[in-house]
Amino acid sequence: MSAPEIEILNPGLLTTVQDLGRSGWAHLGISPAGAADPMSARIANRLVGNDEGAAVLEMTLVGATLSFRAACTIALVGADISPAILPMFEPVQVKAGFILDCGPLSNGARTNLAVSGGLKVPEVLGSASTHLAASFGGFHGRALRRGDVIPIGTSKPPRDRGIPTCLRELVRRRNEIRVTRGPQHDIFGAEAWRQFCSSEYLVTERSNRLGLRLSGTAIIPASRTELLTEGVSLGAIQIPPDGQPIILFVDQQTTGGYPKIANVIAADMHCIGQLRPRDTVRFQTVSLEEAVAALREQEVSLAEAFRQ
Amino acid sequence: MQIEPASDSSVLVRFGESISTAFFHEVMGLFRALKALDDPRIRNFHPAYASLSIDFDPLRMSFREIESMMESAVRLARETPLETNLVRIPVCYDPEFGPDLDFIAEGCGIPPAEVVRLHSHAAYIVHFLGFSPGFGYLGGLPEQLEVPRLETPRKHVPAGSVGIAGKQTGIYPVDSPGGWRLIGRTPLRMFNPLRNPPTKLQPGDAVQFVAIDRANFDEVAKSESSR
C-alpha cells in the first residue's frame, strides 16, 4: 500500500506549507508568517476534519501540480483553479495515484489545499509555517520544488453533516478594504487623509507576502518628521518617501521607521491575501468598535456555517 | 507615557521621541513586566527605542483592559530594578571579514587597530530586536566610529558579519543583502530557530565584543555548526 504522501510534480509560482502562523516571537524579530488568506486555510481544514490550524499548501497565482500517492480526502478553498477539474469548497475523495493540476488561479491570488490528517512537517517555534526570509519552518524553510515529497498525517473521520453552502461568501473577494486610523495618521493632515480614502490604488507586481506595494495618488504628510523605529502591527499601511502606500503583510518586519497612516482591520486581512497584481483597491475608514464588531461577526458566521 | 490603539488588535505605548537610556529602561521594564504575566490573549510584543507595541486578541480583550494592565505593569516596572544579562560576542576583525575596516579607519583618521580597540571596548545595550530574526539594534557605538552606510548595498553579506551604519552597530544574523560597513565577523550563530532561545541576543541585554584571532574563529565556528 502506498504511503500517504503528496509529491510535487510542478511547484507553480510559489507554493509553501503554512498554518495560522507563529505568535509570540516578534520581540526577537521573528514575523508570524502563516497563511496569507487564513480564512480559506481554516475552512479547507474544517472541511476535511482537521483542526483549523493544521498545515496546508498555499499556492500563489499559478497553482501546483500534485500527485497523491495514497487515497485521501482533500479540500481546495480560495481562488479558482483552472480547469475546474475538482469541486472547490468541499471535501473530495481522491484515489491513489491521482494527479491534480491546479493551473493558473483566477478570482483571487491564492488557493489553500488541505488534506485530511494535515501535512506532516516538523514544527519550528510552535508552527509549521514557512519563514521564507530566514529559511526555516514549513518544508525545509523554502518554497516547494519539483520532486519534493510531503508526508500526510493520519486522516480524520469524514464530516457527518452536509457541506456548508455559504462558504464562498466568507472568502468573497473584495476590493474595498476597511481600515482604522494608523498611529501617525495625524501627521498626514486632513487633506492627505481625504486623498487616501477617496483614491483608487493599483496593486503592483512588486507585491508579495512581505507587503503589497500600491500605486496611485501619492500621499504626502503635512509635516515632515523623522520617525523613530517602532513596532509595526499586522496590516499597517505605511507611507515611504515616494508617497506610494505599502500594506504590510504576514512576512513583514516586526519594526519599522516609515509613518503609518492606517491599518487594515483584522476581519479584512484575508482579503489582502486574495489581491492580485493589477487589482484595484480602495480604503474605507471604520471605527475601532466597528472593526472589532466585524471580526466578531465573521467568527460567528464561520461557526454557524459549520453548524449546518 | 501615551497609550493609543495602533489597530483593532494592537496598542502602541510611547515613552518619548528619542533614543535615551531613560526610555530604554522604561521600555524594557514594561516589556518584562507584561511578558511575565504570560497572558494568553497577548500575541506579540514589539519593543523599540522609545515605545512598546503589543498585539492582542480583540475578541478576548478590550482596549480598556489593556490600558489598565499597562498602568499597573508600569507601576510595578518602576519599582523593579532592571537586571541586565551580559552577552560576550567573539569577533574576528580580520580584513577578510571586515572589508570596510580600512575605509572606516581612514574616514575617522585613526589606525585600523584603534578602530578595533574602540569597537571592542565599548559597552553596548540591545535596545530591541527587529528587521530580521535575531538582529539586535545596539546602542553605545563610540561617536568616532560613526560612518555612513554603503551607497549601493552588497547583494550578499554573510551571516555573522559585524557592521556599522550611522550611529548603529550590529550583527547580520542570516545571509542577506546589506548596506552596512563591515568590520568583522562572529563565528557564533546569532539565530538558530531550533535552539532555545532561538536568538543569542534578547532585548535589554548588555553586549561586549571580544576580539579573537582567525584560529579561534575557525574553532568556534566548527563547534557552532555541530550543535
Coordinates of C-alpha atoms in Angstrom, one line a residue:
Chain A
M1 CA 0.0 0.0 0.0
S2 CA 1.4 3.4 -0.9
A3 CA 2.5 5.8 1.9
P4 CA 0.2 8.8 2.4
E5 CA 2.3 11.4 0.7
I6 CA 2.0 14.3 -1.8
E7 CA 4.6 14.6 -4.5
I8 CA 5.2 18.0 -6.1
L9 CA 5.3 17.4 -9.9
N10 CA 5.3 21.2 -10.6
P11 CA 5.5 23.8 -7.8
G12 CA 3.6 26.5 -9.7
L13 CA 4.6 30.1 -8.9
L14 CA 5.1 30.0 -5.2
T15 CA 3.8 27.1 -3.1
T16 CA 4.6 26.9 0.6
V17 CA 3.5 25.0 3.7
Q18 CA 1.6 27.3 6.0
D19 CA -0.6 27.1 9.0
L20 CA -2.0 30.0 11.0
G21 CA 1.5 31.4 11.8
R22 CA 3.6 31.7 14.9
S23 CA 2.8 34.2 17.6
G24 CA 4.9 35.2 20.5
W25 CA 8.3 35.8 18.8
A26 CA 8.0 39.3 17.4
H27 CA 10.2 40.6 20.2
L28 CA 13.1 38.6 18.7
G29 CA 12.4 40.0 15.3
I30 CA 10.5 36.9 14.0
S31 CA 7.4 37.7 12.0
P32 CA 4.4 35.4 12.2
A33 CA 4.3 34.1 8.6
G34 CA 1.3 31.8 8.2
A35 CA -1.5 31.7 5.5
A36 CA -1.9 34.9 3.6
D37 CA -5.6 34.0 3.5
P38 CA -6.2 32.4 6.8
M39 CA -10.0 32.2 6.4
S40 CA -9.6 29.9 3.4
A41 CA -7.0 27.8 5.2
R42 CA -9.3 27.4 8.2
I43 CA -12.3 26.5 6.0
A44 CA -10.3 24.0 4.0
N45 CA -9.1 22.3 7.2
R46 CA -12.5 22.1 8.7
L47 CA -14.0 20.6 5.5
V48 CA -11.6 17.6 5.8
G49 CA -12.0 17.2 9.5
N50 CA -8.7 18.8 10.6
D51 CA -8.1 21.3 13.3
E52 CA -8.3 24.8 11.8
G53 CA -4.6 25.4 12.3
A54 CA -3.3 22.2 10.5
A55 CA -0.6 22.7 7.9
V56 CA -1.9 23.3 4.4
L57 CA -0.4 24.0 1.0
E58 CA -0.7 27.6 0.0
M59 CA -0.5 28.2 -3.8
T60 CA 0.0 31.6 -5.4
L61 CA -1.2 32.9 -8.7
V62 CA -0.2 29.8 -10.6
G63 CA -1.1 26.6 -8.8
A64 CA 0.9 23.5 -8.4
T65 CA 0.7 20.0 -10.0
L66 CA 0.4 17.4 -7.2
S67 CA 0.4 13.6 -7.2
F68 CA -1.4 11.9 -4.3
R69 CA 0.4 8.6 -3.6
A70 CA -2.4 7.2 -1.5
A71 CA -6.1 7.7 -1.4
C72 CA -7.1 10.6 0.8
T73 CA -9.6 13.4 1.4
I74 CA -8.7 16.9 0.3
A75 CA -10.3 20.3 0.0
L76 CA -9.4 23.3 -2.1
V77 CA -10.5 26.7 -0.9
G78 CA -9.6 30.2 -2.2
A79 CA -9.1 31.4 -5.8
D80 CA -10.5 29.2 -8.5
I81 CA -8.3 26.5 -10.1
S82 CA -8.4 26.0 -13.9
P83 CA -9.7 24.0 -15.5
A84 CA -12.3 23.2 -12.8
I85 CA -11.4 19.5 -12.6
L86 CA -12.4 19.3 -8.9
P87 CA -15.2 20.9 -7.0
M88 CA -13.8 23.5 -4.6
F89 CA -15.1 24.5 -1.1
E90 CA -16.0 20.9 -0.3
P91 CA -14.2 17.7 0.8
V92 CA -13.2 15.4 -2.2
Q93 CA -12.0 11.8 -2.0
V94 CA -9.1 11.2 -4.4
K95 CA -7.7 7.8 -5.3
A96 CA -4.1 6.7 -5.0
G97 CA -2.2 8.0 -8.0
F98 CA -4.5 10.9 -8.6
I99 CA -2.8 13.9 -10.2
L100 CA -4.1 17.4 -9.5
D101 CA -3.1 20.1 -11.9
C102 CA -4.3 23.4 -10.4
G103 CA -3.2 25.7 -13.3
P104 CA -3.4 29.5 -13.3
L105 CA -5.6 30.7 -10.4
S106 CA -8.4 33.1 -11.0
N107 CA -10.8 35.3 -9.0
G108 CA -8.2 35.7 -6.3
A109 CA -4.5 35.3 -5.7
R110 CA -4.2 32.2 -3.5
T111 CA -5.6 28.8 -3.0
N112 CA -5.2 26.6 0.0
L113 CA -5.2 22.8 -0.2
A114 CA -5.9 20.9 3.0
V115 CA -5.5 17.1 3.3
S116 CA -7.3 15.1 6.0
G117 CA -4.6 14.5 8.6
G118 CA -2.7 17.6 7.7
L119 CA 0.7 17.9 6.2
K120 CA 3.4 16.4 8.4
V121 CA 6.3 18.8 8.7
P122 CA 8.2 19.4 11.9
E123 CA 7.0 22.4 13.9
V124 CA 9.6 25.1 14.5
L125 CA 8.9 27.7 17.2
G126 CA 5.4 26.3 17.6
S127 CA 4.3 26.4 14.0
A128 CA 4.5 24.6 10.7
S129 CA 4.6 27.9 8.7
T130 CA 7.4 28.7 6.3
H131 CA 9.5 31.8 7.2
L132 CA 10.9 32.4 3.7
A133 CA 13.3 35.3 4.6
A134 CA 15.1 33.4 7.3
S135 CA 14.7 30.0 5.7
F136 CA 13.1 28.0 8.4
G137 CA 9.8 26.2 9.1
G138 CA 7.4 24.5 6.7
F139 CA 9.1 22.2 4.3
H140 CA 12.8 22.8 4.9
G141 CA 12.3 26.6 5.2
R142 CA 11.7 27.1 1.5
A143 CA 9.2 27.2 -1.4
L144 CA 8.3 23.7 -2.7
R145 CA 10.2 22.3 -5.7
R146 CA 9.6 19.6 -8.3
G147 CA 10.4 16.2 -6.7
D148 CA 9.6 17.3 -3.1
V149 CA 7.5 14.7 -1.2
I150 CA 5.4 15.7 1.8
P151 CA 4.1 13.1 4.2
I152 CA 0.5 13.4 5.4
G153 CA -0.8 12.7 8.9
T154 CA -3.4 10.2 9.9
S155 CA -6.7 11.1 8.2
K156 CA -9.6 12.2 10.2
P157 CA -13.1 10.8 10.1
P158 CA -15.3 12.3 7.4
R159 CA -17.8 15.1 8.3
D160 CA -21.2 13.6 9.2
R161 CA -23.1 16.7 8.2
G162 CA -23.8 18.2 4.8
I163 CA -21.4 20.6 3.1
P164 CA -21.9 24.2 4.2
T165 CA -23.2 26.2 1.3
C166 CA -22.3 29.8 2.2
L167 CA -18.5 29.4 2.4
R168 CA -17.8 31.3 -0.8
E169 CA -19.4 34.3 0.9
L170 CA -16.9 34.2 3.7
V171 CA -13.9 34.4 1.3
R172 CA -15.6 36.6 -1.2
R173 CA -13.1 38.9 -3.0
R174 CA -13.4 42.4 -2.0
N175 CA -11.6 45.4 -3.4
E176 CA -12.9 47.8 -0.7
I177 CA -10.8 47.3 2.3
R178 CA -11.8 48.6 5.7
V179 CA -9.2 50.4 7.7
T180 CA -8.8 52.2 11.0
R181 CA -6.6 55.3 11.6
G182 CA -2.9 54.5 12.0
P183 CA -0.6 55.7 14.7
Q184 CA 0.7 58.5 12.5
H185 CA -2.5 59.5 10.8
D186 CA -2.4 62.9 12.4
I187 CA 1.0 63.9 10.9
F188 CA -0.6 63.4 7.4
G189 CA -3.3 66.0 7.9
A190 CA -6.9 66.1 6.8
E191 CA -6.1 66.6 3.1
A192 CA -3.8 63.6 2.8
W193 CA -6.3 61.5 4.7
R194 CA -9.1 62.6 2.3
Q195 CA -6.9 61.7 -0.6
F196 CA -6.1 58.3 0.8
C197 CA -9.7 57.5 1.5
S198 CA -11.0 58.6 -1.9
S199 CA -8.3 57.3 -4.2
E200 CA -8.3 54.0 -6.1
Y201 CA -4.9 52.2 -5.9
L202 CA -3.4 49.6 -8.1
V203 CA -1.7 46.6 -6.6
T204 CA 1.7 46.4 -8.3
E205 CA 3.7 43.4 -9.4
R206 CA 6.1 44.2 -6.6
S207 CA 3.8 42.7 -4.1
N208 CA 4.4 39.6 -2.0
R209 CA 4.0 38.1 1.5
L210 CA 6.0 40.9 2.9
G211 CA 3.7 43.6 1.6
L212 CA 1.6 44.9 -1.2
R213 CA 3.0 47.9 -2.9
L214 CA 0.3 50.1 -4.3
S215 CA 0.5 52.8 -6.9
G216 CA -1.8 55.8 -7.2
T217 CA -2.1 59.2 -5.8
A218 CA 1.0 60.0 -3.7
I219 CA 0.2 60.6 0.0
I220 CA 2.4 63.4 1.4
P221 CA 2.4 64.1 5.1
A222 CA 1.6 67.7 6.1
S223 CA 4.7 67.9 8.2
R224 CA 8.0 66.0 7.6
T225 CA 9.2 64.4 10.8
E226 CA 11.9 61.8 11.4
L227 CA 10.2 58.8 12.8
L228 CA 12.0 56.7 15.4
T229 CA 11.8 53.0 14.6
E230 CA 8.8 51.5 16.4
G231 CA 6.8 48.2 16.4
V232 CA 4.6 47.5 13.4
S233 CA 1.2 45.9 13.6
L234 CA -0.1 43.4 11.0
G235 CA -1.8 45.1 8.1
A236 CA -0.2 48.5 8.8
I237 CA -0.3 50.8 5.8
Q238 CA 3.0 52.6 5.7
I239 CA 3.9 55.6 3.5
P240 CA 7.5 55.6 2.3
P241 CA 9.1 58.8 1.0
D242 CA 7.7 58.3 -2.5
G243 CA 4.1 58.5 -1.1
Q244 CA 3.1 55.2 -2.5
P245 CA 1.3 53.1 0.2
I246 CA 2.5 49.7 1.2
I247 CA 0.2 47.3 3.0
L248 CA 2.4 45.3 5.3
F249 CA 1.6 41.6 5.4
V250 CA 2.3 38.2 7.1
D251 CA 6.1 38.1 6.5
Q252 CA 6.5 41.8 7.3
Q253 CA 9.3 43.0 9.5
T254 CA 8.4 43.4 13.2
T255 CA 9.7 47.0 13.5
G256 CA 9.9 49.9 11.0
G257 CA 10.5 53.6 10.6
Y258 CA 8.0 54.7 7.9
P259 CA 4.9 56.6 9.1
K260 CA 1.7 54.5 9.1
I261 CA -1.4 56.3 8.0
A262 CA -3.9 53.5 8.5
N263 CA -4.3 49.8 9.4
V264 CA -6.3 47.1 7.7
I265 CA -8.9 45.7 10.1
A266 CA -8.3 42.1 11.3
A267 CA -11.6 41.0 9.6
D268 CA -10.3 42.1 6.2
M269 CA -6.7 40.7 6.4
H270 CA -7.7 37.6 4.5
C271 CA -8.9 39.8 1.6
I272 CA -5.4 41.2 1.3
G273 CA -4.2 37.6 0.7
Q274 CA -6.5 37.4 -2.3
L275 CA -5.4 40.7 -4.0
R276 CA -3.6 40.1 -7.3
P277 CA -1.2 42.4 -9.1
R278 CA -3.3 44.8 -11.3
D279 CA -6.3 44.6 -8.9
T280 CA -7.5 47.9 -7.7
V281 CA -8.2 48.6 -4.1
R282 CA -10.0 51.4 -2.2
F283 CA -10.0 52.1 1.5
Q284 CA -13.0 52.6 3.7
T285 CA -12.5 54.1 7.2
V286 CA -14.3 52.5 10.1
S287 CA -14.1 53.0 13.9
L288 CA -12.2 50.6 16.2
E289 CA -15.6 49.4 17.6
E290 CA -16.9 48.7 14.1
A291 CA -13.7 46.8 13.3
V292 CA -14.0 44.6 16.3
A293 CA -17.7 44.0 15.7
A294 CA -16.9 43.0 12.1
L295 CA -14.4 40.5 13.3
R296 CA -16.8 39.0 15.9
E297 CA -19.5 38.8 13.2
Q298 CA -17.2 37.0 10.9
E299 CA -16.3 34.4 13.5
V300 CA -20.0 33.9 14.2
S301 CA -20.7 33.4 10.5
L302 CA -17.9 30.8 10.2
A303 CA -19.1 28.9 13.3
E304 CA -22.7 29.0 12.0
A305 CA -21.7 27.8 8.5
F306 CA -20.2 24.6 10.1
R307 CA -23.1 24.0 12.4
Q308 CA -25.4 23.1 9.5
Chain B
M1 CA 3.5 57.6 28.8
Q2 CA 1.0 57.6 25.9
I3 CA -1.1 54.6 25.1
E4 CA -3.1 54.5 21.8
P5 CA -4.5 51.9 19.6
A6 CA -2.3 51.2 16.5
S7 CA -5.0 48.9 15.0
D8 CA -8.1 47.0 16.2
S9 CA -5.7 44.4 17.6
S10 CA -2.7 46.3 18.7
V11 CA -1.7 49.1 21.0
L12 CA 1.3 51.4 21.0
V13 CA 2.8 52.7 24.2
R14 CA 5.1 55.7 23.7
F15 CA 7.5 57.0 26.2
G16 CA 9.3 59.6 24.0
E17 CA 10.5 60.6 20.6
S18 CA 14.3 60.0 21.0
I19 CA 16.9 57.4 21.9
S20 CA 18.0 57.6 25.6
T21 CA 18.9 55.3 28.5
A22 CA 15.9 56.5 30.4
F23 CA 13.5 55.5 27.6
F24 CA 15.4 52.2 27.3
H25 CA 14.7 51.4 30.9
E26 CA 11.0 52.4 30.7
V27 CA 10.5 50.2 27.6
M28 CA 12.4 47.2 29.0
G29 CA 10.7 47.5 32.4
L30 CA 7.2 47.5 30.9
F31 CA 8.1 44.8 28.3
R32 CA 9.4 42.4 31.0
A33 CA 6.5 43.1 33.4
L34 CA 3.9 42.4 30.8
K35 CA 5.7 39.4 29.4
A36 CA 5.9 37.9 32.9
L37 CA 2.1 38.0 33.1
D38 CA 2.0 35.3 30.3
D39 CA -1.5 36.4 29.3
P40 CA -2.7 34.1 26.5
R41 CA -4.7 36.9 25.0
I42 CA -1.5 38.8 24.2
R43 CA 0.1 37.6 21.0
N44 CA 3.3 39.6 20.5
F45 CA 5.5 42.4 21.8
H46 CA 7.5 44.8 19.7
P47 CA 9.8 46.7 22.0
A48 CA 11.6 49.6 20.2
Y49 CA 13.8 52.6 21.1
A50 CA 11.2 54.6 23.0
S51 CA 8.0 52.6 22.6
L52 CA 6.4 49.2 23.0
S53 CA 3.8 47.8 20.7
I54 CA 1.5 45.0 21.9
D55 CA -0.6 42.7 19.7
F56 CA -3.6 41.1 21.3
D57 CA -6.8 39.2 20.5
P58 CA -9.5 41.8 20.4
L59 CA -12.3 39.2 20.8
R60 CA -10.9 38.2 24.2
M61 CA -9.6 41.6 25.4
S62 CA -10.7 45.2 25.1
F63 CA -8.5 48.3 24.7
R64 CA -9.7 49.4 28.2
E65 CA -8.4 46.1 29.7
I66 CA -5.0 46.5 28.0
E67 CA -4.8 50.1 29.2
S68 CA -5.3 49.2 32.9
M69 CA -3.0 46.2 32.6
M70 CA -0.4 48.6 31.2
E71 CA -0.9 51.1 34.0
S72 CA -0.3 48.5 36.8
A73 CA 2.6 47.0 34.8
V74 CA 4.3 50.4 34.5
R75 CA 4.0 50.9 38.3
L76 CA 5.5 47.5 39.0
A77 CA 8.3 48.1 36.5
R78 CA 9.3 51.4 38.1
E79 CA 9.7 49.6 41.4
T80 CA 11.8 46.7 40.0
P81 CA 15.5 47.2 39.3
L82 CA 16.4 46.3 35.7
E83 CA 18.5 43.2 35.6
T84 CA 20.9 43.0 32.6
N85 CA 22.3 39.9 31.1
L86 CA 25.8 40.4 29.6
V87 CA 26.4 38.6 26.3
R88 CA 30.0 38.4 25.1
I89 CA 30.3 38.1 21.3
P90 CA 33.6 37.0 19.9
V91 CA 34.5 38.9 16.7
C92 CA 37.4 38.3 14.3
Y93 CA 38.3 41.7 12.9
D94 CA 40.4 40.2 10.1
P95 CA 40.4 42.1 6.7
E96 CA 38.8 39.1 5.1
F97 CA 35.8 39.5 7.4
G98 CA 35.9 43.3 7.6
P99 CA 36.4 44.6 4.1
D100 CA 35.4 48.1 5.2
L101 CA 37.8 48.3 8.2
D102 CA 40.4 50.4 6.3
F103 CA 37.8 52.7 4.9
I104 CA 36.4 53.4 8.4
A105 CA 39.9 53.9 9.8
E106 CA 40.8 56.4 7.0
G107 CA 37.5 58.2 7.5
C108 CA 38.0 58.5 11.2
G109 CA 41.7 59.4 10.9
I110 CA 42.8 56.6 13.2
P111 CA 44.7 53.3 12.6
P112 CA 42.6 50.2 11.9
A113 CA 43.9 48.7 15.2
E114 CA 42.4 51.7 17.0
V115 CA 39.0 51.1 15.3
V116 CA 39.1 47.6 16.6
R117 CA 40.1 48.7 20.1
L118 CA 37.3 51.3 20.2
H119 CA 34.6 49.0 18.8
S120 CA 35.5 46.1 21.1
H121 CA 36.0 48.1 24.3
A122 CA 32.7 49.9 24.2
A123 CA 29.7 48.8 26.3
Y124 CA 26.6 48.2 24.3
I125 CA 23.0 47.6 25.1
V126 CA 20.4 45.8 23.0
H127 CA 17.6 48.3 22.6
F128 CA 15.4 45.8 20.7
L129 CA 15.4 43.1 18.0
G130 CA 13.8 43.7 14.6
F131 CA 14.4 43.9 10.8
S132 CA 15.3 40.2 10.8
P133 CA 15.1 37.3 13.3
G134 CA 17.9 37.9 15.9
F135 CA 19.0 41.3 14.6
G136 CA 19.8 43.5 17.6
Y137 CA 19.7 47.3 17.4
L138 CA 22.7 48.1 19.6
G139 CA 23.2 51.4 21.5
G140 CA 26.6 52.6 22.5
L141 CA 28.7 52.9 19.4
P142 CA 31.6 55.3 20.1
E143 CA 31.0 58.6 18.2
Q144 CA 34.3 58.4 16.5
L145 CA 33.3 55.3 14.6
E146 CA 30.1 56.7 13.0
V147 CA 30.2 56.2 9.2
P148 CA 27.6 56.4 6.5
R149 CA 26.3 53.2 5.0
L150 CA 27.3 52.0 1.5
E151 CA 25.8 53.9 -1.4
T152 CA 25.0 50.6 -3.0
P153 CA 24.2 47.7 -0.6
R154 CA 26.1 44.5 -1.1
K155 CA 24.0 41.8 -2.6
H156 CA 25.3 39.2 -0.1
V157 CA 26.5 39.8 3.4
P158 CA 27.4 36.6 5.2
A159 CA 25.7 35.7 8.4
G160 CA 27.7 36.8 11.5
S161 CA 29.1 39.9 9.8
V162 CA 29.5 42.8 12.2
G163 CA 28.9 46.2 10.7
I164 CA 28.5 49.9 11.3
A165 CA 26.0 52.4 9.7
G166 CA 25.4 55.9 11.1
K167 CA 25.2 55.7 14.8
Q168 CA 24.4 52.0 14.8
T169 CA 26.4 48.8 15.0
G170 CA 25.0 45.3 14.7
I171 CA 25.4 41.7 13.5
Y172 CA 23.7 40.3 10.5
P173 CA 22.1 37.1 11.9
V174 CA 21.5 35.4 8.5
D175 CA 22.9 35.8 5.0
S176 CA 21.2 38.8 3.4
P177 CA 21.8 41.8 1.2
G178 CA 23.1 44.7 3.3
G179 CA 24.4 48.3 3.3
W180 CA 26.3 48.4 6.5
R181 CA 30.1 48.9 6.6
L182 CA 31.6 45.6 7.6
I183 CA 34.5 45.4 10.2
G184 CA 34.5 41.8 11.3
R185 CA 32.6 38.6 11.8
T186 CA 31.4 36.5 14.7
P187 CA 31.6 32.7 14.5
L188 CA 28.5 32.5 16.6
R189 CA 25.2 31.6 15.1
M190 CA 23.1 34.6 16.1
F191 CA 19.8 33.0 15.1
N192 CA 19.0 29.3 15.3
P193 CA 15.3 28.5 15.2
L194 CA 15.9 25.0 16.7
R195 CA 17.7 26.3 19.8
N196 CA 16.1 27.6 23.0
P197 CA 16.1 30.6 23.0
P198 CA 16.4 30.9 19.2
T199 CA 18.5 34.2 19.3
K200 CA 21.8 34.9 21.0
L201 CA 20.6 38.4 21.9
Q202 CA 17.5 39.3 23.8
P203 CA 16.0 42.8 24.2
G204 CA 17.7 44.5 27.1
D205 CA 20.9 42.5 27.1
A206 CA 24.3 44.2 27.6
V207 CA 26.8 43.3 24.8
Q208 CA 30.6 43.2 24.7
F209 CA 32.5 42.4 21.6
V210 CA 35.7 40.3 22.2
A211 CA 38.4 40.4 19.6
I212 CA 39.6 36.9 18.6
D213 CA 42.1 35.7 16.1
R214 CA 41.4 33.6 13.0
A215 CA 42.4 30.3 14.5
N216 CA 40.0 30.9 17.4
F217 CA 37.3 32.0 14.9
D218 CA 37.6 28.7 13.0
E219 CA 37.5 26.6 16.2
V220 CA 34.3 28.3 17.5
A221 CA 32.7 28.2 14.0
K222 CA 33.3 24.5 13.8
S223 CA 31.7 23.8 17.2
E224 CA 28.7 26.1 16.5
S225 CA 27.9 24.2 13.3
S226 CA 27.9 20.8 15.0
R227 CA 25.3 21.9 17.7

